[in-house]
PDB file of C-alpha atoms in Angstrom:
ATOM      1  CA  GLY A   1      92.320  91.885 100.712  1.00 58.00           C
ATOM      2  CA  GLN A   2      91.044  95.382 101.327  1.00 65.00           C
ATOM      3  CA  GLN A   3      93.034  98.200  99.752  1.00 76.00           C
ATOM      4  CA  LEU A   4      92.960 101.942 100.281  1.00 89.00           C
ATOM      5  CA  ASN A   5      94.078 104.429  97.657  1.00 94.00           C
ATOM      6  CA  GLN A   6      95.196 107.656  99.207  1.00 96.00           C
ATOM      7  CA  SER A   7      95.929 110.797  97.215  1.00 96.00           C
ATOM      8  CA  PRO A   8      97.801 112.866  96.630  1.00 96.00           C
ATOM      9  CA  GLN A   9     101.036 111.120  97.524  1.00 95.00           C
ATOM     10  CA  SER A  10     102.704 114.414  98.436  1.00 96.00           C
ATOM     11  CA  MET A  11     101.831 118.100  98.577  1.00 95.00           C
ATOM     12  CA  PHE A  12     104.010 121.251  98.727  1.00 96.00           C
ATOM     13  CA  ILE A  13     102.054 124.325  99.809  1.00 95.00           C
ATOM     14  CA  GLN A  14     102.527 127.818 101.168  1.00 96.00           C
ATOM     15  CA  GLU A  15     101.723 128.668 104.720  1.00 96.00           C
ATOM     16  CA  GLY A  16      98.101 129.857 104.968  1.00 97.00           C
ATOM     17  CA  GLU A  17      96.806 127.694 102.119  1.00 97.00           C
ATOM     18  CA  ASP A  18      94.122 125.068 102.516  1.00 97.00           C
ATOM     19  CA  VAL A  19      94.849 121.396 101.958  1.00 96.00           C
ATOM     20  CA  SER A  20      92.663 118.497 100.913  1.00 97.00           C
ATOM     21  CA  MET A  21      93.476 114.791 100.731  1.00 97.00           C
ATOM     22  CA  ASN A  22      91.297 111.748 100.268  1.00 96.00           C
ATOM     23  CA  CYS A  23      91.094 107.992 100.448  1.00 97.00           C
ATOM     24  CA  THR A  24      88.984 105.543  98.468  1.00 96.00           C
ATOM     25  CA  SER A  25      88.419 101.911  99.107  1.00 95.00           C
ATOM     26  CA  SER A  26      87.358  98.906  97.047  1.00 91.00           C
ATOM     27  CA  SER A  27      85.153  97.754  99.942  1.00 90.00           C
ATOM     28  CA  ILE A  28      83.017  99.207 102.717  1.00 92.00           C
ATOM     29  CA  PHE A  29      84.374 100.332 106.080  1.00 92.00           C
ATOM     30  CA  ASN A  30      82.410 100.975 109.267  1.00 91.00           C
ATOM     31  CA  THR A  31      84.961 103.453 110.651  1.00 92.00           C
ATOM     32  CA  TRP A  32      87.348 105.904 109.057  1.00 94.00           C
ATOM     33  CA  LEU A  33      90.309 107.357 110.946  1.00 94.00           C
ATOM     34  CA  TRP A  34      92.838 109.995 110.073  1.00 97.00           C
ATOM     35  CA  TYR A  35      96.338 109.965 111.650  1.00 96.00           C
ATOM     36  CA  LYS A  36      99.384 112.159 111.417  1.00 97.00           C
ATOM     37  CA  GLN A  37     102.896 110.755 111.690  1.00 96.00           C
ATOM     38  CA  GLU A  38     106.063 112.793 112.227  1.00 94.00           C
ATOM     39  CA  PRO A  39     109.590 111.425 111.692  1.00 90.00           C
ATOM     40  CA  GLY A  40     110.624 108.849 114.315  1.00 90.00           C
ATOM     41  CA  GLU A  41     107.193 108.788 115.958  1.00 93.00           C
ATOM     42  CA  GLY A  42     104.020 106.755 115.925  1.00 94.00           C
ATOM     43  CA  PRO A  43     100.800 107.802 114.222  1.00 95.00           C
ATOM     44  CA  VAL A  44      98.740 110.316 116.240  1.00 95.00           C
ATOM     45  CA  LEU A  45      94.988 110.172 115.931  1.00 94.00           C
ATOM     46  CA  LEU A  46      93.459 113.321 114.431  1.00 96.00           C
ATOM     47  CA  ILE A  47      89.818 112.480 113.700  1.00 95.00           C
ATOM     48  CA  ALA A  48      87.636 109.428 113.975  1.00 93.00           C
ATOM     49  CA  LEU A  49      84.429 108.992 111.938  1.00 94.00           C
ATOM     50  CA  TYR A  50      81.847 106.367 112.794  1.00 91.00           C
ATOM     51  CA  LYS A  51      78.823 107.028 110.586  1.00 92.00           C
ATOM     52  CA  ALA A  52      78.326 107.345 106.848  1.00 93.00           C
ATOM     53  CA  GLY A  53      77.891 111.018 105.914  1.00 94.00           C
ATOM     54  CA  GLU A  54      79.442 112.193 109.193  1.00 94.00           C
ATOM     55  CA  LEU A  55      81.343 115.478 109.059  1.00 96.00           C
ATOM     56  CA  THR A  56      83.642 116.131 112.002  1.00 95.00           C
ATOM     57  CA  SER A  57      86.006 118.987 112.830  1.00 95.00           C
ATOM     58  CA  ASN A  58      89.027 119.191 115.121  1.00 94.00           C
ATOM     59  CA  GLY A  59      90.346 122.770 115.110  1.00 96.00           C
ATOM     60  CA  ARG A  60      91.510 123.518 111.572  1.00 97.00           C
ATOM     61  CA  LEU A  61      90.905 119.949 110.481  1.00 97.00           C
ATOM     62  CA  THR A  62      87.692 118.701 108.941  1.00 97.00           C
ATOM     63  CA  ALA A  63      87.004 115.138 107.847  1.00 97.00           C
ATOM     64  CA  GLN A  64      84.039 113.409 106.275  1.00 97.00           C
ATOM     65  CA  PHE A  65      82.902 109.806 106.081  1.00 96.00           C
ATOM     66  CA  GLY A  66      81.566 109.230 102.542  1.00 95.00           C
ATOM     67  CA  ILE A  67      77.973 108.213 102.039  1.00 95.00           C
ATOM     68  CA  THR A  68      78.984 105.061 100.159  1.00 93.00           C
ATOM     69  CA  ARG A  69      81.236 104.133 103.116  1.00 93.00           C
ATOM     70  CA  LYS A  70      84.071 103.604 100.627  1.00 94.00           C
ATOM     71  CA  ASP A  71      85.745 107.000 100.894  1.00 96.00           C
ATOM     72  CA  SER A  72      86.818 109.762 103.214  1.00 97.00           C
ATOM     73  CA  PHE A  73      88.492 113.139 102.925  1.00 97.00           C
ATOM     74  CA  LEU A  74      90.528 115.354 105.244  1.00 98.00           C
ATOM     75  CA  ASN A  75      90.793 119.133 104.859  1.00 98.00           C
ATOM     76  CA  ILE A  76      93.276 121.356 106.677  1.00 97.00           C
ATOM     77  CA  SER A  77      92.509 125.065 106.564  1.00 97.00           C
ATOM     78  CA  ALA A  78      95.019 127.884 106.904  1.00 97.00           C
ATOM     79  CA  SER A  79      98.035 125.603 107.069  1.00 97.00           C
ATOM     80  CA  ILE A  80     100.947 126.413 109.377  1.00 96.00           C
ATOM     81  CA  PRO A  81     104.538 125.038 109.398  1.00 95.00           C
ATOM     82  CA  SER A  82     103.826 122.564 112.198  1.00 95.00           C
ATOM     83  CA  ASP A  83     101.301 120.826 109.930  1.00 97.00           C
ATOM     84  CA  VAL A  84     104.252 119.209 108.188  1.00 97.00           C
ATOM     85  CA  GLY A  85     104.179 115.429 108.376  1.00 96.00           C
ATOM     86  CA  ILE A  86     102.672 112.346 106.780  1.00 96.00           C
ATOM     87  CA  TYR A  87      98.890 112.003 106.975  1.00 97.00           C
ATOM     88  CA  PHE A  88      97.355 108.534 106.860  1.00 96.00           C
ATOM     89  CA  CYS A  89      93.784 107.451 106.387  1.00 96.00           C
ATOM     90  CA  ALA A  90      92.744 104.114 107.925  1.00 95.00           C
ATOM     91  CA  GLY A  91      89.614 102.112 107.529  1.00 94.00           C
ATOM     92  CA  GLN A  92      88.149  99.609 109.903  1.00 91.00           C
ATOM     93  CA  ALA A  93      85.620  97.001 108.788  1.00 86.00           C
ATOM     94  CA  SER A  94      84.954  95.676 112.243  1.00 74.00           C
ATOM     95  CA  GLY A  95      86.321  96.168 115.755  1.00 61.00           C
ATOM     96  CA  SER A  96      89.762  94.907 114.803  1.00 81.00           C
ATOM     97  CA  ARG A  97      92.389  95.505 112.214  1.00 89.00           C
ATOM     98  CA  LEU A  98      93.002  98.855 110.551  1.00 92.00           C
ATOM     99  CA  THR A  99      93.787  99.038 106.807  1.00 93.00           C
ATOM    100  CA  PHE A 100      96.006 102.054 106.124  1.00 94.00           C
ATOM    101  CA  GLY A 101      96.494 104.171 103.066  1.00 94.00           C
ATOM    102  CA  GLU A 102      99.982 104.830 101.758  1.00 93.00           C
ATOM    103  CA  GLY A 103     100.082 108.333 103.224  1.00 94.00           C
ATOM    104  CA  THR A 104     100.230 111.933 102.015  1.00 96.00           C
ATOM    105  CA  GLN A 105     103.479 113.746 102.708  1.00 96.00           C
ATOM    106  CA  LEU A 106     102.689 117.409 103.481  1.00 97.00           C
ATOM    107  CA  THR A 107     105.342 120.119 103.206  1.00 96.00           C
ATOM    108  CA  VAL A 108     104.404 123.660 104.237  1.00 95.00           C
ATOM    109  CA  ASN A 109     106.700 126.507 103.162  1.00 92.00           C
ATOM    110  CA  PRO A 110     106.772 129.500 105.491  1.00 88.00           C
TER     111      PRO A 110
ATOM    112  CA  ASN B   1      97.836 109.537 131.750  1.00 52.00           C
ATOM    113  CA  ALA B   2     100.627 107.555 130.036  1.00 72.00           C
ATOM    114  CA  GLY B   3      99.988 106.572 126.459  1.00 92.00           C
ATOM    115  CA  VAL B   4     101.003 103.378 124.739  1.00 96.00           C
ATOM    116  CA  MET B   5     104.567 102.500 125.720  1.00 96.00           C
ATOM    117  CA  GLN B   6     106.948 100.589 123.559  1.00 97.00           C
ATOM    118  CA  ASN B   7     110.526  99.471 124.211  1.00 97.00           C
ATOM    119  CA  PRO B   8     113.119  99.455 123.084  1.00 97.00           C
ATOM    120  CA  ARG B   9     112.729 102.437 120.734  1.00 97.00           C
ATOM    121  CA  HIS B  10     115.646 101.165 118.632  1.00 97.00           C
ATOM    122  CA  LEU B  11     116.950  97.629 118.333  1.00 98.00           C
ATOM    123  CA  VAL B  12     119.863  96.357 116.355  1.00 98.00           C
ATOM    124  CA  ARG B  13     120.303  92.645 115.682  1.00 98.00           C
ATOM    125  CA  ARG B  14     122.547  90.512 113.541  1.00 97.00           C
ATOM    126  CA  ARG B  15     121.082  88.005 111.137  1.00 97.00           C
ATOM    127  CA  GLY B  16     119.985  84.870 112.945  1.00 97.00           C
ATOM    128  CA  GLN B  17     119.488  86.532 116.350  1.00 98.00           C
ATOM    129  CA  GLU B  18     116.171  86.955 118.121  1.00 98.00           C
ATOM    130  CA  ALA B  19     114.326  90.246 118.530  1.00 98.00           C
ATOM    131  CA  ARG B  20     111.824  90.906 121.351  1.00 98.00           C
ATOM    132  CA  LEU B  21     109.649  93.957 121.170  1.00 98.00           C
ATOM    133  CA  ARG B  22     107.517  95.048 124.138  1.00 98.00           C
ATOM    134  CA  CYS B  23     104.277  96.991 124.316  1.00 98.00           C
ATOM    135  CA  SER B  24     102.361  98.260 127.337  1.00 97.00           C
ATOM    136  CA  PRO B  25      98.864  99.413 126.389  1.00 96.00           C
ATOM    137  CA  MET B  26      97.169 102.551 127.712  1.00 94.00           C
ATOM    138  CA  LYS B  27      95.667 102.192 131.153  1.00 91.00           C
ATOM    139  CA  GLY B  28      92.253 100.590 130.876  1.00 86.00           C
ATOM    140  CA  HIS B  29      92.866  99.162 127.387  1.00 90.00           C
ATOM    141  CA  SER B  30      92.550  95.441 126.963  1.00 88.00           C
ATOM    142  CA  HIS B  31      93.089  95.121 123.183  1.00 92.00           C
ATOM    143  CA  VAL B  32      96.551  95.249 121.584  1.00 95.00           C
ATOM    144  CA  TYR B  33      97.437  95.375 117.898  1.00 96.00           C
ATOM    145  CA  TRP B  34     100.836  95.126 116.202  1.00 98.00           C
ATOM    146  CA  TYR B  35     101.605  96.751 112.850  1.00 97.00           C
ATOM    147  CA  ARG B  36     104.737  96.859 110.686  1.00 97.00           C
ATOM    148  CA  GLN B  37     105.844  99.861 108.629  1.00 95.00           C
ATOM    149  CA  LEU B  38     108.451  99.675 105.900  1.00 91.00           C
ATOM    150  CA  PRO B  39     110.171 102.955 104.766  1.00 84.00           C
ATOM    151  CA  GLU B  40     107.909 105.134 102.640  1.00 80.00           C
ATOM    152  CA  GLU B  41     104.939 102.879 103.206  1.00 85.00           C
ATOM    153  CA  GLY B  42     101.781 102.762 105.317  1.00 87.00           C
ATOM    154  CA  LEU B  43     101.331 100.508 108.301  1.00 94.00           C
ATOM    155  CA  LYS B  44     100.415  96.882 107.702  1.00 95.00           C
ATOM    156  CA  PHE B  45      98.421  94.862 110.263  1.00 95.00           C
ATOM    157  CA  MET B  46     100.136  91.884 111.870  1.00 97.00           C
ATOM    158  CA  VAL B  47      98.181  90.598 114.838  1.00 97.00           C
ATOM    159  CA  TYR B  48      95.375  91.466 117.297  1.00 95.00           C
ATOM    160  CA  LEU B  49      95.451  90.193 120.847  1.00 94.00           C
ATOM    161  CA  GLN B  50      93.444  90.411 124.018  1.00 93.00           C
ATOM    162  CA  LYS B  51      94.753  89.248 127.397  1.00 90.00           C
ATOM    163  CA  GLU B  52      95.895  85.616 127.006  1.00 91.00           C
ATOM    164  CA  ASN B  53      94.198  85.296 123.592  1.00 93.00           C
ATOM    165  CA  ILE B  54      95.239  85.770 119.994  1.00 95.00           C
ATOM    166  CA  ILE B  55      92.146  87.042 118.202  1.00 92.00           C
ATOM    167  CA  ASP B  56      93.456  87.614 114.661  1.00 93.00           C
ATOM    168  CA  GLU B  57      96.950  86.714 113.457  1.00 94.00           C
ATOM    169  CA  SER B  58      96.122  86.712 109.764  1.00 92.00           C
ATOM    170  CA  GLY B  59      98.814  89.442 109.102  1.00 93.00           C
ATOM    171  CA  MET B  60     101.659  87.583 110.776  1.00 95.00           C
ATOM    172  CA  PRO B  61     104.245  85.709 108.705  1.00 94.00           C
ATOM    173  CA  LYS B  62     103.759  82.001 109.191  1.00 90.00           C
ATOM    174  CA  GLU B  63     107.297  81.366 110.423  1.00 94.00           C
ATOM    175  CA  ARG B  64     109.650  83.015 112.888  1.00 97.00           C
ATOM    176  CA  PHE B  65     107.077  85.531 114.205  1.00 97.00           C
ATOM    177  CA  SER B  66     104.969  85.125 117.342  1.00 97.00           C
ATOM    178  CA  ALA B  67     103.069  87.405 119.696  1.00 97.00           C
ATOM    179  CA  GLU B  68     101.630  87.091 123.165  1.00 96.00           C
ATOM    180  CA  PHE B  69      99.746  89.302 125.646  1.00 96.00           C
ATOM    181  CA  PRO B  70      99.949  87.580 129.022  1.00 94.00           C
ATOM    182  CA  LYS B  71      97.670  88.143 131.941  1.00 91.00           C
ATOM    183  CA  GLU B  72     100.356  90.225 133.636  1.00 91.00           C
ATOM    184  CA  GLY B  73     102.928  92.315 131.884  1.00 93.00           C
ATOM    185  CA  PRO B  74     103.349  93.796 128.414  1.00 96.00           C
ATOM    186  CA  SER B  75     102.556  92.326 125.045  1.00 97.00           C
ATOM    187  CA  ILE B  76     105.570  90.795 123.319  1.00 98.00           C
ATOM    188  CA  LEU B  77     106.264  90.512 119.591  1.00 98.00           C
ATOM    189  CA  ARG B  78     109.022  87.994 119.058  1.00 98.00           C
ATOM    190  CA  ILE B  79     110.986  87.511 115.843  1.00 98.00           C
ATOM    191  CA  GLN B  80     113.279  84.530 115.728  1.00 97.00           C
ATOM    192  CA  GLN B  81     116.261  84.147 113.435  1.00 98.00           C
ATOM    193  CA  VAL B  82     115.929  87.672 112.071  1.00 98.00           C
ATOM    194  CA  VAL B  83     116.757  88.419 108.437  1.00 97.00           C
ATOM    195  CA  ARG B  84     117.530  91.782 106.735  1.00 95.00           C
ATOM    196  CA  GLY B  85     114.002  91.929 105.431  1.00 94.00           C
ATOM    197  CA  ASP B  86     112.633  92.157 108.957  1.00 96.00           C
ATOM    198  CA  SER B  87     114.207  95.656 109.274  1.00 96.00           C
ATOM    199  CA  ALA B  88     111.219  97.988 109.782  1.00 97.00           C
ATOM    200  CA  ALA B  89     109.376 100.051 112.339  1.00 97.00           C
ATOM    201  CA  TYR B  90     107.032  97.991 114.485  1.00 98.00           C
ATOM    202  CA  PHE B  91     104.123  99.807 116.066  1.00 98.00           C
ATOM    203  CA  CYS B  92     101.812  98.680 118.820  1.00 97.00           C
ATOM    204  CA  ALA B  93      98.348 100.113 119.260  1.00 96.00           C
ATOM    205  CA  SER B  94      95.768  99.647 122.009  1.00 94.00           C
ATOM    206  CA  SER B  95      92.036 100.217 122.319  1.00 90.00           C
ATOM    207  CA  PRO B  96      89.523  99.947 125.085  1.00 86.00           C
ATOM    208  CA  LEU B  97      87.069  97.094 125.479  1.00 69.00           C
ATOM    209  CA  THR B  98      84.062  97.621 123.215  1.00 64.00           C
ATOM    210  CA  SER B  99      80.757  95.847 122.849  1.00 56.00           C
ATOM    211  CA  GLY B 100      81.250  94.850 119.251  1.00 55.00           C
ATOM    212  CA  GLY B 101      81.369  98.390 117.888  1.00 56.00           C
ATOM    213  CA  ALA B 102      84.192 100.566 116.658  1.00 61.00           C
ATOM    214  CA  SER B 103      87.410 100.578 118.700  1.00 73.00           C
ATOM    215  CA  THR B 104      89.598 103.613 118.210  1.00 84.00           C
ATOM    216  CA  GLN B 105      93.246 102.596 118.272  1.00 90.00           C
ATOM    217  CA  TYR B 106      96.033 104.672 119.844  1.00 93.00           C
ATOM    218  CA  PHE B 107      99.578 104.081 118.769  1.00 95.00           C
ATOM    219  CA  GLY B 108     102.854 103.858 120.609  1.00 96.00           C
ATOM    220  CA  PRO B 109     106.081 105.502 119.387  1.00 96.00           C
ATOM    221  CA  GLY B 110     107.321 102.315 117.728  1.00 97.00           C
ATOM    222  CA  THR B 111     110.418 100.134 117.813  1.00 98.00           C
ATOM    223  CA  ARG B 112     112.790 100.563 114.903  1.00 97.00           C
ATOM    224  CA  LEU B 113     114.482  97.235 114.192  1.00 97.00           C
ATOM    225  CA  THR B 114     117.648  97.168 112.174  1.00 97.00           C
ATOM    226  CA  VAL B 115     119.090  93.791 111.104  1.00 97.00           C
ATOM    227  CA  LEU B 116     122.718  93.898 110.119  1.00 95.00           C
TER     228      LEU B 116
END
């Protein structure tokens, strides 16, 4: 089956620093999605990418859909304490199931 | 503007009992998906349903698990004769009807099942 490798597994940063995380896949996806999950809650959609090469921003977040359609990255600029959480990438090969990465646990020290 | 609703939020069952998890999709969404998340892991796809139809159940265990999305009412994920290994967070997601293209999925808050 399809597998996503997400890295890094965890990050500990100081408030104000920039953050970058990425996902790579063994197969092609048509859609890449980035979600954030906080303890006891469901994943919240941050950014959706629909075309290879697409670069999309949402406030301090920027994500790109890789040209090969097998990878994506998420950048967070000028991190703040409320950015703490687990960030998941998810790929979608068709209009159905999502394949999730294992998550990046982000800790922001004030 | 209610999002995806799931209930109960927490469910405790003893081994051998049945668990019923409910999901009401966002208004206007006709596609429902169920995912399972074990501690420290990502979400794993279980089943994809439209009203009165199971579209893809390739992620569902072959025994004890079933799902439905009736014409009226919420989608139900049913686990019969629960075992300790069923303890996990179960998330429902919904998406709008699409014409074969991408369908962005929005998640509910999840049901945390604990099997004693």
